[in-house]
Amino acid sequence: MLNIKNLQVKLEEEDKQILKGVDLTVEAGKVHAIMGPNGSGKSTLSYVLSGRDGYEVTGGSATLDGEDLLEMEPEERAAAGLFLAFQYPVEIPGVGNMTFLRTALNSQRKARGEDEVSAAEFLKLVREKAKALKIDADMLKRPVNVGFSGGEKKRNEILQMAVLEPRMCILDETDSGLDVDAMKLVSDGVNALRDEGRAFLVITHYQRLLDHIQPDVVHIMAAGRIVKTGGPELALEVEKNGYADILAELA
Ligand code: ADP
Ligand code: MG
Ligand code: MG
């Protein structure tokens, strides 16, 4: 589904190479985790995949179902089924959460040549998803993320994912300082959406998150590359010994 080959990225503003040849393949139905020391380029990878400004791709490729992601506008990436969990935690005063979600869903459907969802259909859909995630009606009406607590923002993020039904979900949880409750929210949300046709890339510092999510594949990123790939046992090894052993092995 997601195929990244020798991806090299530098900052636009500075002559600083951040990704130095990332290779990564994520198959449909799988959950892949990326762990790695601070500053290794994990967030940069997710930003570049989402199409955020400020980065220049200097080599390599990234495709989603064979389509060149790097050529697409951020909206086109979303319509193609890519979801970045940090894509929408922005606060949007004056725009109700429901309105925002419906607009996002319909613009993606339109871009795919699908019919828009009517107001009544959408209401039914969002109520059903919200109920499953224990989100109350009040939160659906409030302006997007405005005054939401950390936990509410997380819940909302999972709701966005549940409503938009993306095929490739990328969650960068590295810097969000997830507490235990938020971690459970995220992992329950991911687990509920796990599906043969959907894949996840979960970027995290926390082995604890992976206790709940149970990834199929774990990658270690260091200094702008994926340096080691293994099963869930790799995350346990990191928890026990840190990254020192893995890095020493490579050196
Ligand atoms: P990680 O998510 O693995 O902690 P990042 O992708 O955030 O790593 O950062 C990788 C490296 O790139 C770090 O050395 C970081 O300081 C640098 N970097 C990323 N974005 C910027 C930026 N906008 N300006 C300067 N340095 C940056
Ligand atoms: Mg960091
Ligand atoms: Mg990061």
mmCIF file of C-alpha atoms and ligand atoms in Angstrom:
data_model
loop_
_atom_site.group_PDB
_atom_site.id
_atom_site.type_symbol
_atom_site.label_atom_id
_atom_site.label_comp_id
_atom_site.label_asym_id
_atom_site.label_seq_id
_atom_site.Cartn_x
_atom_site.Cartn_y
_atom_site.Cartn_z
ATOM 1 C CA MET A 1 0.000 0.000 0.000
ATOM 2 C CA LEU A 2 2.604 2.547 1.113
ATOM 3 C CA ASN A 3 5.927 2.182 -0.604
ATOM 4 C CA ILE A 4 8.844 4.426 0.275
ATOM 5 C CA LYS A 5 12.133 3.989 -1.523
ATOM 6 C CA ASN A 6 15.414 5.659 -0.698
ATOM 7 C CA LEU A 7 13.593 8.829 0.362
ATOM 8 C CA GLN A 8 15.916 11.753 0.896
ATOM 9 C CA VAL A 9 14.714 15.030 2.306
ATOM 10 C CA LYS A 10 16.360 18.271 3.290
ATOM 11 C CA LEU A 11 15.054 21.426 4.869
ATOM 12 C CA GLU A 12 14.074 24.060 2.341
ATOM 13 C CA GLU A 13 15.512 26.902 4.400
ATOM 14 C CA GLU A 14 18.751 25.325 5.469
ATOM 15 C CA ASP A 15 21.207 23.044 3.816
ATOM 16 C CA LYS A 16 20.407 20.277 6.242
ATOM 17 C CA GLN A 17 19.717 16.738 5.094
ATOM 18 C CA ILE A 18 17.243 15.083 7.456
ATOM 19 C CA LEU A 19 16.103 11.917 5.717
ATOM 20 C CA LYS A 20 19.039 10.074 4.223
ATOM 21 C CA GLY A 21 17.458 7.255 2.296
ATOM 22 C CA VAL A 22 14.357 5.876 4.003
ATOM 23 C CA ASP A 23 13.082 2.521 2.759
ATOM 24 C CA LEU A 24 9.721 1.358 4.047
ATOM 25 C CA THR A 25 6.884 -0.789 2.741
ATOM 26 C CA VAL A 26 3.592 -1.021 4.614
ATOM 27 C CA GLU A 27 1.172 -3.670 3.405
ATOM 28 C CA ALA A 28 -2.625 -3.456 3.600
ATOM 29 C CA GLY A 29 -4.028 -4.856 6.827
ATOM 30 C CA LYS A 30 -0.827 -4.304 8.796
ATOM 31 C CA VAL A 31 0.204 -2.076 11.640
ATOM 32 C CA HIS A 32 3.779 -0.876 11.424
ATOM 33 C CA ALA A 33 5.434 1.052 14.235
ATOM 34 C CA ILE A 34 8.414 3.359 13.954
ATOM 35 C CA MET A 35 10.484 4.006 17.047
ATOM 36 C CA GLY A 36 13.804 5.762 17.332
ATOM 37 C CA PRO A 37 15.857 8.273 19.255
ATOM 38 C CA ASN A 38 14.842 11.915 19.323
ATOM 39 C CA GLY A 39 15.813 13.828 16.225
ATOM 40 C CA SER A 40 16.112 10.784 13.995
ATOM 41 C CA GLY A 41 13.609 12.150 11.468
ATOM 42 C CA LYS A 42 10.395 10.321 12.405
ATOM 43 C CA SER A 43 8.199 13.409 12.423
ATOM 44 C CA THR A 44 9.883 14.742 9.304
ATOM 45 C CA LEU A 45 8.933 11.540 7.504
ATOM 46 C CA SER A 46 5.282 11.960 8.435
ATOM 47 C CA TYR A 47 5.298 15.667 7.528
ATOM 48 C CA VAL A 48 6.781 14.939 4.124
ATOM 49 C CA LEU A 49 4.219 12.211 3.468
ATOM 50 C CA SER A 50 1.424 14.636 4.381
ATOM 51 C CA GLY A 51 2.779 17.293 2.039
ATOM 52 C CA ARG A 52 3.735 19.885 4.595
ATOM 53 C CA ASP A 53 5.713 22.896 3.343
ATOM 54 C CA GLY A 54 9.310 23.535 4.250
ATOM 55 C CA TYR A 55 10.869 20.312 3.016
ATOM 56 C CA GLU A 56 12.574 19.487 -0.234
ATOM 57 C CA VAL A 57 12.681 15.937 -1.531
ATOM 58 C CA THR A 58 16.149 15.453 -2.967
ATOM 59 C CA GLY A 59 15.805 11.824 -3.965
ATOM 60 C CA GLY A 60 13.758 8.651 -3.796
ATOM 61 C CA SER A 61 10.031 8.048 -4.008
ATOM 62 C CA ALA A 62 6.867 7.531 -1.991
ATOM 63 C CA THR A 63 3.776 5.940 -3.478
ATOM 64 C CA LEU A 64 0.325 5.024 -2.180
ATOM 65 C CA ASP A 65 -1.200 2.147 -4.137
ATOM 66 C CA GLY A 66 1.318 2.860 -6.853
ATOM 67 C CA GLU A 67 0.421 6.551 -7.143
ATOM 68 C CA ASP A 68 3.131 9.117 -6.618
ATOM 69 C CA LEU A 69 2.288 10.760 -3.295
ATOM 70 C CA LEU A 70 4.969 13.393 -3.572
ATOM 71 C CA GLU A 71 3.353 14.868 -6.694
ATOM 72 C CA MET A 72 -0.008 15.314 -4.979
ATOM 73 C CA GLU A 73 -1.394 18.298 -3.111
ATOM 74 C CA PRO A 74 -2.176 17.578 0.567
ATOM 75 C CA GLU A 75 -5.938 17.412 -0.238
ATOM 76 C CA GLU A 76 -5.292 14.924 -3.025
ATOM 77 C CA ARG A 77 -3.315 12.753 -0.621
ATOM 78 C CA ALA A 78 -6.257 12.792 1.772
ATOM 79 C CA ALA A 79 -8.679 11.925 -1.039
ATOM 80 C CA ALA A 80 -6.385 9.065 -2.016
ATOM 81 C CA GLY A 81 -6.910 7.667 1.476
ATOM 82 C CA LEU A 82 -3.969 9.005 3.469
ATOM 83 C CA PHE A 83 -4.703 10.282 6.967
ATOM 84 C CA LEU A 84 -2.298 12.078 9.219
ATOM 85 C CA ALA A 85 -3.445 12.122 12.800
ATOM 86 C CA PHE A 86 -1.923 15.521 13.418
ATOM 87 C CA GLN A 87 -3.445 16.906 10.264
ATOM 88 C CA TYR A 88 -6.499 18.339 11.972
ATOM 89 C CA PRO A 89 -5.722 19.096 15.612
ATOM 90 C CA VAL A 90 -5.656 22.767 14.687
ATOM 91 C CA GLU A 91 -8.257 24.891 16.399
ATOM 92 C CA ILE A 92 -10.826 26.404 14.058
ATOM 93 C CA PRO A 93 -12.886 29.009 15.899
ATOM 94 C CA GLY A 94 -16.329 29.581 14.401
ATOM 95 C CA VAL A 95 -16.510 26.238 12.599
ATOM 96 C CA GLY A 96 -18.517 23.532 14.308
ATOM 97 C CA ASN A 97 -16.905 20.151 14.590
ATOM 98 C CA MET A 98 -19.717 18.429 12.676
ATOM 99 C CA THR A 99 -19.667 20.952 9.859
ATOM 100 C CA PHE A 100 -15.944 20.566 9.563
ATOM 101 C CA LEU A 101 -16.091 16.791 9.483
ATOM 102 C CA ARG A 102 -18.867 16.746 6.919
ATOM 103 C CA THR A 103 -17.018 19.204 4.706
ATOM 104 C CA ALA A 104 -13.849 17.113 4.945
ATOM 105 C CA LEU A 105 -15.719 13.902 4.169
ATOM 106 C CA ASN A 106 -17.617 15.369 1.234
ATOM 107 C CA SER A 107 -14.606 17.057 -0.308
ATOM 108 C CA GLN A 108 -12.769 13.725 -0.206
ATOM 109 C CA ARG A 109 -15.751 11.907 -1.684
ATOM 110 C CA LYS A 110 -16.083 14.509 -4.408
ATOM 111 C CA ALA A 111 -12.408 14.237 -5.283
ATOM 112 C CA ARG A 112 -12.906 10.482 -5.661
ATOM 113 C CA GLY A 113 -15.956 11.020 -7.869
ATOM 114 C CA GLU A 114 -18.331 9.726 -5.201
ATOM 115 C CA ASP A 115 -21.673 11.210 -4.191
ATOM 116 C CA GLU A 116 -21.762 13.618 -1.291
ATOM 117 C CA VAL A 117 -23.325 12.458 1.939
ATOM 118 C CA SER A 118 -26.576 14.261 2.791
ATOM 119 C CA ALA A 119 -26.970 16.144 6.051
ATOM 120 C CA ALA A 120 -29.307 13.456 7.387
ATOM 121 C CA GLU A 121 -27.026 10.588 6.379
ATOM 122 C CA PHE A 122 -24.057 12.351 7.874
ATOM 123 C CA LEU A 123 -25.840 12.995 11.144
ATOM 124 C CA LYS A 124 -26.639 9.317 11.432
ATOM 125 C CA LEU A 125 -23.097 8.297 10.570
ATOM 126 C CA VAL A 126 -21.381 10.691 12.940
ATOM 127 C CA ARG A 127 -23.734 9.883 15.827
ATOM 128 C CA GLU A 128 -23.051 6.210 15.424
ATOM 129 C CA LYS A 129 -19.274 6.695 15.336
ATOM 130 C CA ALA A 130 -19.328 9.214 18.188
ATOM 131 C CA LYS A 131 -21.339 6.864 20.357
ATOM 132 C CA ALA A 132 -18.868 4.063 19.808
ATOM 133 C CA LEU A 133 -16.077 6.415 20.879
ATOM 134 C CA LYS A 134 -18.029 7.812 23.835
ATOM 135 C CA ILE A 135 -18.011 11.319 22.405
ATOM 136 C CA ASP A 136 -20.948 13.391 23.557
ATOM 137 C CA ALA A 137 -23.181 15.479 21.333
ATOM 138 C CA ASP A 138 -21.885 18.664 22.883
ATOM 139 C CA MET A 139 -18.385 18.052 21.574
ATOM 140 C CA LEU A 140 -19.735 17.545 18.072
ATOM 141 C CA LYS A 141 -21.289 21.013 18.060
ATOM 142 C CA ARG A 142 -18.397 22.918 19.556
ATOM 143 C CA PRO A 143 -15.938 24.746 17.280
ATOM 144 C CA VAL A 144 -13.197 22.388 16.082
ATOM 145 C CA ASN A 145 -10.756 21.680 18.896
ATOM 146 C CA VAL A 146 -11.310 25.081 20.521
ATOM 147 C CA GLY A 147 -10.822 24.684 24.251
ATOM 148 C CA PHE A 148 -10.675 20.913 23.892
ATOM 149 C CA SER A 149 -8.578 19.177 26.504
ATOM 150 C CA GLY A 150 -5.703 16.974 25.351
ATOM 151 C CA GLY A 151 -7.879 13.910 25.781
ATOM 152 C CA GLU A 152 -10.781 15.474 23.872
ATOM 153 C CA LYS A 153 -8.479 16.384 21.000
ATOM 154 C CA LYS A 154 -7.272 12.799 20.861
ATOM 155 C CA ARG A 155 -10.829 11.534 20.914
ATOM 156 C CA ASN A 156 -11.710 13.936 18.128
ATOM 157 C CA GLU A 157 -8.751 12.788 16.082
ATOM 158 C CA ILE A 158 -9.930 9.195 16.346
ATOM 159 C CA LEU A 159 -13.446 10.336 15.409
ATOM 160 C CA GLN A 160 -12.071 12.020 12.291
ATOM 161 C CA MET A 161 -10.352 8.787 11.394
ATOM 162 C CA ALA A 162 -13.519 6.767 12.000
ATOM 163 C CA VAL A 163 -15.646 9.091 9.867
ATOM 164 C CA LEU A 164 -13.198 9.616 7.000
ATOM 165 C CA GLU A 165 -12.270 5.914 6.848
ATOM 166 C CA PRO A 166 -8.813 6.477 5.385
ATOM 167 C CA ARG A 167 -6.909 3.465 4.085
ATOM 168 C CA MET A 168 -3.472 4.519 5.243
ATOM 169 C CA CYS A 169 -3.377 6.089 8.692
ATOM 170 C CA ILE A 170 -0.248 7.708 10.023
ATOM 171 C CA LEU A 171 -0.155 8.606 13.698
ATOM 172 C CA ASP A 172 2.773 10.572 15.019
ATOM 173 C CA GLU A 173 2.409 10.415 18.781
ATOM 174 C CA THR A 174 6.000 11.285 19.570
ATOM 175 C CA ASP A 175 5.630 14.739 20.960
ATOM 176 C CA SER A 176 2.104 14.668 22.245
ATOM 177 C CA GLY A 177 2.944 13.574 25.761
ATOM 178 C CA LEU A 178 0.192 10.977 25.882
ATOM 179 C CA ASP A 179 -0.976 10.118 29.349
ATOM 180 C CA VAL A 180 -2.258 6.635 30.103
ATOM 181 C CA ASP A 181 -5.877 7.500 29.297
ATOM 182 C CA ALA A 182 -4.989 9.123 25.986
ATOM 183 C CA MET A 183 -2.803 6.168 25.121
ATOM 184 C CA LYS A 184 -5.723 3.850 25.699
ATOM 185 C CA LEU A 185 -7.973 6.050 23.565
ATOM 186 C CA VAL A 186 -5.552 5.988 20.688
ATOM 187 C CA SER A 187 -4.916 2.281 20.913
ATOM 188 C CA ASP A 188 -8.610 1.396 21.246
ATOM 189 C CA GLY A 189 -9.355 3.667 18.289
ATOM 190 C CA VAL A 190 -6.673 2.070 16.157
ATOM 191 C CA ASN A 191 -7.680 -1.436 17.140
ATOM 192 C CA ALA A 192 -11.333 -0.761 16.347
ATOM 193 C CA LEU A 193 -10.380 0.426 12.869
ATOM 194 C CA ARG A 194 -7.937 -2.363 12.106
ATOM 195 C CA ASP A 195 -9.074 -3.952 8.910
ATOM 196 C CA GLU A 196 -7.750 -6.007 6.013
ATOM 197 C CA GLY A 197 -7.976 -3.061 3.679
ATOM 198 C CA ARG A 198 -6.418 -0.515 5.991
ATOM 199 C CA ALA A 199 -2.876 -0.003 7.216
ATOM 200 C CA PHE A 200 -1.366 2.011 10.053
ATOM 201 C CA LEU A 201 1.988 3.596 10.604
ATOM 202 C CA VAL A 202 2.322 4.444 14.276
ATOM 203 C CA ILE A 203 5.234 6.612 15.245
ATOM 204 C CA THR A 204 5.943 6.505 18.931
ATOM 205 C CA HIS A 205 8.441 6.787 21.725
ATOM 206 C CA TYR A 206 6.402 4.586 23.912
ATOM 207 C CA GLN A 207 6.666 0.834 24.066
ATOM 208 C CA ARG A 208 3.588 1.087 26.311
ATOM 209 C CA LEU A 209 1.471 2.245 23.356
ATOM 210 C CA LEU A 210 2.611 -0.826 21.460
ATOM 211 C CA ASP A 211 1.529 -3.060 24.349
ATOM 212 C CA HIS A 212 -2.005 -1.971 23.500
ATOM 213 C CA ILE A 213 -1.734 -1.753 19.718
ATOM 214 C CA GLN A 214 0.438 -4.803 19.047
ATOM 215 C CA PRO A 215 2.135 -3.917 15.792
ATOM 216 C CA ASP A 216 2.884 -6.488 13.111
ATOM 217 C CA VAL A 217 6.213 -4.886 12.273
ATOM 218 C CA VAL A 218 8.513 -2.568 14.230
ATOM 219 C CA HIS A 219 11.112 -0.329 12.605
ATOM 220 C CA ILE A 220 13.879 1.582 14.296
ATOM 221 C CA MET A 221 14.820 4.889 12.748
ATOM 222 C CA ALA A 222 18.124 6.565 13.465
ATOM 223 C CA ALA A 223 19.926 9.449 11.792
ATOM 224 C CA GLY A 224 17.473 9.701 8.922
ATOM 225 C CA ARG A 225 17.197 6.032 8.008
ATOM 226 C CA ILE A 226 15.335 2.895 8.982
ATOM 227 C CA VAL A 227 18.184 0.958 10.523
ATOM 228 C CA LYS A 228 16.451 -2.111 11.835
ATOM 229 C CA THR A 229 13.171 -3.931 11.217
ATOM 230 C CA GLY A 230 11.668 -6.744 13.232
ATOM 231 C CA GLY A 231 8.573 -7.974 15.009
ATOM 232 C CA PRO A 232 7.009 -6.714 18.253
ATOM 233 C CA GLU A 233 9.980 -8.153 20.161
ATOM 234 C CA LEU A 234 12.090 -5.324 18.784
ATOM 235 C CA ALA A 235 10.010 -2.794 20.740
ATOM 236 C CA LEU A 236 10.510 -4.833 23.893
ATOM 237 C CA GLU A 237 14.235 -4.934 23.285
ATOM 238 C CA VAL A 238 14.262 -1.139 22.985
ATOM 239 C CA GLU A 239 12.347 -0.784 26.203
ATOM 240 C CA LYS A 240 14.783 -3.001 28.011
ATOM 241 C CA ASN A 241 18.076 -1.811 26.582
ATOM 242 C CA GLY A 242 17.368 1.538 24.909
ATOM 243 C CA TYR A 243 18.792 2.228 21.477
ATOM 244 C CA ALA A 244 22.454 1.933 22.429
ATOM 245 C CA ASP A 245 22.814 -1.759 21.555
ATOM 246 C CA ILE A 246 21.123 -1.404 18.192
ATOM 247 C CA LEU A 247 23.217 1.614 17.288
ATOM 248 C CA ALA A 248 26.417 -0.048 18.457
ATOM 249 C CA GLU A 249 25.593 -3.107 16.365
ATOM 250 C CA LEU A 250 25.367 -0.903 13.291
ATOM 251 C CA ALA A 251 28.534 1.055 13.955
HETATM 252 P P1 ADP B 1 12.025 12.958 15.509
HETATM 253 O O1 ADP B 1 10.577 13.104 15.194
HETATM 254 O O2 ADP B 1 12.561 11.605 15.180
HETATM 255 O O3 ADP B 1 12.351 13.364 16.900
HETATM 256 P P2 ADP B 1 12.377 15.163 13.671
HETATM 257 O O4 ADP B 1 11.886 14.708 12.354
HETATM 258 O O5 ADP B 1 11.491 16.023 14.471
HETATM 259 O O6 ADP B 1 12.852 13.916 14.520
HETATM 260 O O7 ADP B 1 13.757 15.922 13.448
HETATM 261 C C1 ADP B 1 14.852 15.366 12.744
HETATM 262 C C2 ADP B 1 16.000 16.341 12.704
HETATM 263 O O8 ADP B 1 15.682 17.425 11.851
HETATM 264 C C3 ADP B 1 16.341 16.962 14.051
HETATM 265 O O9 ADP B 1 17.743 17.107 14.115
HETATM 266 C C4 ADP B 1 15.657 18.299 13.996
HETATM 267 O O10 ADP B 1 16.294 19.217 14.806
HETATM 268 C C5 ADP B 1 15.775 18.650 12.552
HETATM 269 N N1 ADP B 1 14.682 19.492 12.065
HETATM 270 C C6 ADP B 1 13.444 19.081 11.716
HETATM 271 N N2 ADP B 1 12.686 20.101 11.314
HETATM 272 C C7 ADP B 1 13.467 21.186 11.420
HETATM 273 C C8 ADP B 1 13.273 22.579 11.120
HETATM 274 N N3 ADP B 1 12.132 23.044 10.642
HETATM 275 N N4 ADP B 1 14.322 23.415 11.337
HETATM 276 C C9 ADP B 1 15.504 22.955 11.794
HETATM 277 N N5 ADP B 1 15.756 21.675 12.082
HETATM 278 C C10 ADP B 1 14.759 20.806 11.892
HETATM 279 MG MG MG B 2 11.272 14.788 18.394
HETATM 280 MG MG MG B 3 8.917 13.605 16.313
#
